[in-house]
Structures are given as C-alpha cells and as structure tokens.
CSV table of C-alpha atoms in Angstrom, one decimal:
chain,number,residue,atom,x,y,z
F,1,MET,CA,90.7,-34.3,38.2
F,2,GLN,CA,93.5,-33.0,36.3
F,3,HIS,CA,94.9,-29.3,35.8
F,4,LEU,CA,93.0,-28.3,33.0
F,5,ARG,CA,89.7,-29.5,34.6
F,6,ALA,CA,90.6,-27.9,37.6
F,7,ILE,CA,90.6,-24.6,35.3
F,8,ALA,CA,87.7,-25.8,34.0
F,9,ALA,CA,85.7,-25.6,37.9
F,10,HIS,CA,87.3,-22.4,38.4
F,11,ALA,CA,86.1,-20.5,35.7
F,12,ASN,CA,82.6,-21.7,36.1
F,13,TYR,CA,82.9,-20.3,39.3
F,14,LEU,CA,84.3,-17.2,38.2
F,15,LYS,CA,81.7,-16.9,35.5
F,16,ARG,CA,78.6,-17.6,37.8
F,17,VAL,CA,80.0,-14.3,39.9
F,18,ARG,CA,80.7,-12.2,36.4
F,19,ALA,CA,76.6,-13.4,35.7
F,20,CYS,CA,75.8,-12.2,39.2
F,21,LEU,CA,77.4,-8.7,38.4
F,22,ALA,CA,76.5,-8.3,35.4
F,23,GLU,CA,72.6,-8.9,36.1
F,24,GLU,CA,73.1,-6.4,39.0
F,25,VAL,CA,71.8,-9.4,41.4
F,26,ALA,CA,73.4,-10.1,45.1
F,27,CYS,CA,76.0,-12.8,44.5
F,28,THR,CA,75.4,-16.0,46.4
F,29,CYS,CA,77.1,-18.5,44.5
F,30,HIS,CA,80.6,-17.6,47.1
F,31,LYS,CA,81.9,-20.7,48.6
F,32,PRO,CA,85.0,-21.0,50.9
F,33,HIS,CA,88.1,-21.4,48.9
F,34,ASP,CA,88.2,-25.1,50.0
F,35,ARG,CA,84.8,-26.0,49.0
F,36,CYS,CA,84.8,-25.0,45.4
F,37,ASP,CA,85.1,-27.5,43.1
F,38,PHE,CA,88.6,-26.8,42.4
F,39,GLY,CA,89.2,-26.3,46.1
F,40,LEU,CA,87.9,-29.8,46.6
F,41,TRP,CA,90.2,-30.9,44.1
F,42,TRP,CA,93.3,-29.1,45.1
F,43,TYR,CA,93.0,-30.1,49.1
F,44,ALA,CA,92.2,-33.8,48.6
F,45,GLU,CA,94.8,-34.3,45.9
F,46,VAL,CA,97.9,-31.9,45.3
F,47,PHE,CA,98.6,-29.8,48.6
F,48,PRO,CA,98.8,-33.1,50.5
F,49,ARG,CA,101.5,-34.3,48.3
F,50,LYS,CA,103.1,-31.1,48.2
F,51,ALA,CA,106.1,-32.7,49.6
F,52,ASP,CA,106.3,-35.4,46.4
F,53,PHE,CA,107.2,-32.6,44.0
F,54,SER,CA,110.5,-30.9,43.3
F,55,GLY,CA,111.1,-27.7,45.3
F,56,GLU,CA,110.2,-25.6,42.0
F,57,ALA,CA,106.6,-27.4,42.3
F,58,GLN,CA,106.9,-27.1,45.6
F,59,ALA,CA,107.0,-23.1,45.2
F,60,LEU,CA,104.4,-23.1,43.3
F,61,ILE,CA,101.9,-25.3,45.0
F,62,ASP,CA,102.5,-22.6,48.0
F,63,SER,CA,101.7,-19.6,45.7
F,64,ILE,CA,98.4,-21.0,44.1
F,65,ASP,CA,97.4,-21.5,47.5
F,66,ARG,CA,97.8,-18.5,48.0
F,67,ILE,CA,96.6,-16.6,44.4
F,68,HIS,CA,93.7,-19.4,45.3
F,69,ARG,CA,92.8,-17.8,49.0
F,70,ASP,CA,92.8,-14.1,47.8
F,71,PHE,CA,90.2,-15.0,44.8
F,72,HIS,CA,88.1,-16.5,47.2
F,73,GLY,CA,88.6,-13.5,49.6
F,74,ALA,CA,87.9,-11.0,46.6
F,75,SER,CA,84.7,-13.2,45.5
F,76,GLN,CA,83.7,-13.0,49.6
F,77,LYS,CA,83.9,-9.0,49.2
F,78,ILE,CA,82.0,-9.1,46.2
F,79,MET,CA,79.2,-10.9,47.5
F,80,GLU,CA,79.1,-8.8,50.6
F,81,LEU,CA,79.1,-4.9,48.3
F,82,SER,CA,76.7,-6.8,45.8
F,83,ALA,CA,74.7,-8.1,48.8
F,84,ALA,CA,74.7,-4.5,50.4
F,85,GLY,CA,73.5,-2.9,47.3
F,86,ASN,CA,76.6,-1.6,46.6
F,87,THR,CA,77.3,-2.5,42.8
F,88,ALA,CA,79.5,-0.4,41.4
F,89,GLU,CA,82.3,-1.5,44.2
F,90,ALA,CA,81.6,-4.8,43.8
F,91,ARG,CA,82.3,-3.6,40.0
F,92,ARG,CA,85.9,-2.5,40.5
F,93,TRP,CA,86.3,-5.8,42.9
F,94,GLU,CA,85.9,-7.3,39.9
F,95,THR,CA,88.7,-5.9,38.4
F,96,GLU,CA,91.3,-7.9,41.4
F,97,LEU,CA,89.2,-11.2,41.3
F,98,MET,CA,90.1,-11.5,37.1
F,99,GLN,CA,93.7,-10.5,38.4
F,100,HIS,CA,93.6,-13.2,40.7
F,101,SER,CA,91.9,-15.6,38.6
F,102,ASN,CA,94.4,-14.7,35.8
F,103,ARG,CA,97.4,-15.6,38.2
F,104,LEU,CA,95.8,-19.1,39.0
F,105,ILE,CA,95.6,-20.0,35.7
F,106,GLN,CA,99.1,-19.3,34.6
F,107,ALA,CA,100.7,-20.6,37.9
F,108,ILE,CA,98.2,-23.7,37.5
F,109,LEU,CA,99.8,-24.3,33.6
F,110,GLN,CA,103.4,-23.9,35.3
F,111,LEU,CA,102.5,-26.7,37.9
F,112,ASP,CA,101.5,-28.6,34.9
F,113,ASP,CA,104.8,-28.2,32.9
F,114,ALA,CA,106.4,-31.8,32.9
F,115,SER,CA,110.1,-30.1,33.8
F,116,ILE,CA,108.7,-30.1,37.6
F,117,ALA,CA,106.3,-32.6,38.0
F,118,PRO,CA,107.6,-35.3,40.3
C-alpha cells in the first residue's frame, strides 16, 4: 500500500467513527492501532524499515507512529463513551480525533516527499 492508499484507509476508518457519532449510535468500529488497514500496512511495510530511511524520515516515522497511536486512543475513548450513552462527551472527543487525523495525514505526506526518502 502506498502513502495515498494509506491515507485513504485512515480516512475510511475516520469516516466510520464519525458516522457513528452523527447517527448517535454506539461506535463499534474501533480497532487497535496495529489492526486497522493503515496499521497493517504501516507495521508490515514502513516501520520495520525505519533504519533504511534518512534521519529526518526516521523522526517523521516516529512521529507518525505516536500520532497514529494517539488517534486510536481517542477513537477508543469515543467508543467507550458512546457505548455508555454519553454522546455529548464522545462528540467533544471528536475534535481531538480530527486533530490527530490532520496531523497524521500531514506527516504521511511529508514522509512521501522524495527529498527525505531513502
């Protein structure tokens, strides 16, 4: 999976979480960070090759990994809150989820920049 396909996989996951919030139904689509489509690609194709990249790219890889884990932490929180019927608080967490998502996409695009590729 290339970077743009990884971004699309991430966007699809985000879309499912946001759809649960919009419909005010319990979010059951949460997956651990290493089991979503992006995570499956990331931990099979990119993260194991981190040492092959430039120093700048390695720092971005570490940053992407942290952001992606934080994104899934927010997703987990939304799932827990929505399952408990606390839709208002789950919606507040949606803002954090979106911030993590935007940061993740920006970092992936930076990593795709040919000037820092191996």
